[in-house]
Amino acid sequence: MQKYGLNYEDSLHLSTAIRTGAKEIISDDKASTKHP
C-alpha cells in the first residue's frame, strides 16, 4: 500500500487483479489514473 500510495480498497483490487491474472483494470475512479 505504501510503496504505491494506494488505499486499502485499491490495494485489495490490485492484489485480486494480479492473483487472477487480469490483463487490464478499468476504473472510473479519478485517483486510480495516477498509477500505471
mmCIF file of N, CA and C in Angstrom:
data_model
loop_
_atom_site.group_PDB
_atom_site.id
_atom_site.type_symbol
_atom_site.label_atom_id
_atom_site.label_comp_id
_atom_site.label_asym_id
_atom_site.label_seq_id
_atom_site.Cartn_x
_atom_site.Cartn_y
_atom_site.Cartn_z
ATOM 1 N N MET A 1 0.821 -1.185 0.000
ATOM 2 C CA MET A 1 0.000 0.000 0.000
ATOM 3 C C MET A 1 0.871 1.257 0.000
ATOM 4 N N GLN A 2 1.837 1.285 0.878
ATOM 5 C CA GLN A 2 2.667 2.478 0.983
ATOM 6 C C GLN A 2 3.581 2.645 -0.222
ATOM 7 N N LYS A 3 4.081 1.540 -0.745
ATOM 8 C CA LYS A 3 5.006 1.604 -1.877
ATOM 9 C C LYS A 3 4.375 2.314 -3.068
ATOM 10 N N TYR A 4 3.084 2.048 -3.326
ATOM 11 C CA TYR A 4 2.408 2.621 -4.481
ATOM 12 C C TYR A 4 1.441 3.736 -4.115
ATOM 13 N N GLY A 5 1.319 4.054 -2.832
ATOM 14 C CA GLY A 5 0.431 5.127 -2.406
ATOM 15 C C GLY A 5 -1.042 4.783 -2.570
ATOM 16 N N LEU A 6 -1.386 3.513 -2.388
ATOM 17 C CA LEU A 6 -2.768 3.072 -2.558
ATOM 18 C C LEU A 6 -3.468 2.969 -1.212
ATOM 19 N N ASN A 7 -4.777 3.190 -1.218
ATOM 20 C CA ASN A 7 -5.547 2.968 -0.002
ATOM 21 C C ASN A 7 -5.908 1.486 0.084
ATOM 22 N N TYR A 8 -6.589 1.105 1.157
ATOM 23 C CA TYR A 8 -6.902 -0.305 1.391
ATOM 24 C C TYR A 8 -7.713 -0.911 0.248
ATOM 25 N N GLU A 9 -8.781 -0.230 -0.164
ATOM 26 C CA GLU A 9 -9.647 -0.783 -1.218
ATOM 27 C C GLU A 9 -8.902 -0.938 -2.535
ATOM 28 N N ASP A 10 -8.124 0.069 -2.916
ATOM 29 C CA ASP A 10 -7.363 -0.021 -4.165
ATOM 30 C C ASP A 10 -6.331 -1.143 -4.097
ATOM 31 N N SER A 11 -5.702 -1.313 -2.943
ATOM 32 C CA SER A 11 -4.733 -2.397 -2.765
ATOM 33 C C SER A 11 -5.396 -3.756 -2.905
ATOM 34 N N LEU A 12 -6.584 -3.885 -2.353
ATOM 35 C CA LEU A 12 -7.334 -5.132 -2.451
ATOM 36 C C LEU A 12 -7.690 -5.435 -3.903
ATOM 37 N N HIS A 13 -8.143 -4.430 -4.630
ATOM 38 C CA HIS A 13 -8.492 -4.617 -6.040
ATOM 39 C C HIS A 13 -7.264 -4.990 -6.863
ATOM 40 N N LEU A 14 -6.158 -4.309 -6.605
ATOM 41 C CA LEU A 14 -4.931 -4.602 -7.345
ATOM 42 C C LEU A 14 -4.431 -6.014 -7.060
ATOM 43 N N SER A 15 -4.421 -6.415 -5.802
ATOM 44 C CA SER A 15 -3.932 -7.756 -5.478
ATOM 45 C C SER A 15 -4.823 -8.835 -6.084
ATOM 46 N N THR A 16 -6.118 -8.594 -6.121
ATOM 47 C CA THR A 16 -7.041 -9.544 -6.746
ATOM 48 C C THR A 16 -6.787 -9.629 -8.245
ATOM 49 N N ALA A 17 -6.577 -8.489 -8.879
ATOM 50 C CA ALA A 17 -6.300 -8.471 -10.314
ATOM 51 C C ALA A 17 -5.013 -9.227 -10.631
ATOM 52 N N ILE A 18 -3.996 -9.026 -9.823
ATOM 53 C CA ILE A 18 -2.722 -9.717 -10.039
ATOM 54 C C ILE A 18 -2.885 -11.219 -9.837
ATOM 55 N N ARG A 19 -3.569 -11.614 -8.762
ATOM 56 C CA ARG A 19 -3.762 -13.038 -8.467
ATOM 57 C C ARG A 19 -4.557 -13.759 -9.537
ATOM 58 N N THR A 20 -5.528 -13.074 -10.138
ATOM 59 C CA THR A 20 -6.377 -13.718 -11.140
ATOM 60 C C THR A 20 -5.826 -13.576 -12.551
ATOM 61 N N GLY A 21 -4.703 -12.880 -12.696
ATOM 62 C CA GLY A 21 -4.077 -12.740 -13.999
ATOM 63 C C GLY A 21 -4.746 -11.724 -14.904
ATOM 64 N N ALA A 22 -5.396 -10.741 -14.314
ATOM 65 C CA ALA A 22 -6.064 -9.706 -15.117
ATOM 66 C C ALA A 22 -5.038 -8.982 -15.987
ATOM 67 N N LYS A 23 -5.406 -8.742 -17.215
ATOM 68 C CA LYS A 23 -4.528 -8.041 -18.153
ATOM 69 C C LYS A 23 -4.793 -6.541 -18.154
ATOM 70 N N GLU A 24 -5.961 -6.146 -17.653
ATOM 71 C CA GLU A 24 -6.360 -4.746 -17.712
ATOM 72 C C GLU A 24 -7.304 -4.458 -16.553
ATOM 73 N N ILE A 25 -7.220 -3.242 -16.030
ATOM 74 C CA ILE A 25 -8.138 -2.796 -14.988
ATOM 75 C C ILE A 25 -8.847 -1.557 -15.514
ATOM 76 N N ILE A 26 -10.153 -1.577 -15.467
ATOM 77 C CA ILE A 26 -10.955 -0.447 -15.920
ATOM 78 C C ILE A 26 -11.589 0.199 -14.699
ATOM 79 N N SER A 27 -11.450 1.509 -14.584
ATOM 80 C CA SER A 27 -11.972 2.213 -13.419
ATOM 81 C C SER A 27 -12.485 3.585 -13.816
ATOM 82 N N ASP A 28 -13.497 4.051 -13.087
ATOM 83 C CA ASP A 28 -13.955 5.425 -13.275
ATOM 84 C C ASP A 28 -13.496 6.293 -12.107
ATOM 85 N N ASP A 29 -12.608 5.737 -11.283
ATOM 86 C CA ASP A 29 -12.046 6.443 -10.139
ATOM 87 C C ASP A 29 -10.933 7.364 -10.637
ATOM 88 N N LYS A 30 -11.117 8.653 -10.492
ATOM 89 C CA LYS A 30 -10.133 9.625 -10.995
ATOM 90 C C LYS A 30 -8.762 9.437 -10.338
ATOM 91 N N ALA A 31 -8.736 9.042 -9.073
ATOM 92 C CA ALA A 31 -7.461 8.860 -8.368
ATOM 93 C C ALA A 31 -6.676 7.677 -8.910
ATOM 94 N N SER A 32 -7.351 6.689 -9.474
ATOM 95 C CA SER A 32 -6.647 5.496 -9.955
ATOM 96 C C SER A 32 -5.836 5.765 -11.210
ATOM 97 N N THR A 33 -6.086 6.857 -11.891
ATOM 98 C CA THR A 33 -5.361 7.146 -13.129
ATOM 99 C C THR A 33 -3.939 7.616 -12.868
ATOM 100 N N LYS A 34 -3.586 7.882 -11.619
ATOM 101 C CA LYS A 34 -2.225 8.323 -11.331
ATOM 102 C C LYS A 34 -1.233 7.169 -11.292
ATOM 103 N N HIS A 35 -1.736 5.936 -11.332
ATOM 104 C CA HIS A 35 -0.877 4.758 -11.281
ATOM 105 C C HIS A 35 -0.896 4.053 -12.629
ATOM 106 N N PRO A 36 0.283 3.626 -13.099
ATOM 107 C CA PRO A 36 0.319 2.928 -14.395
ATOM 108 C C PRO A 36 -0.339 1.565 -14.355
#
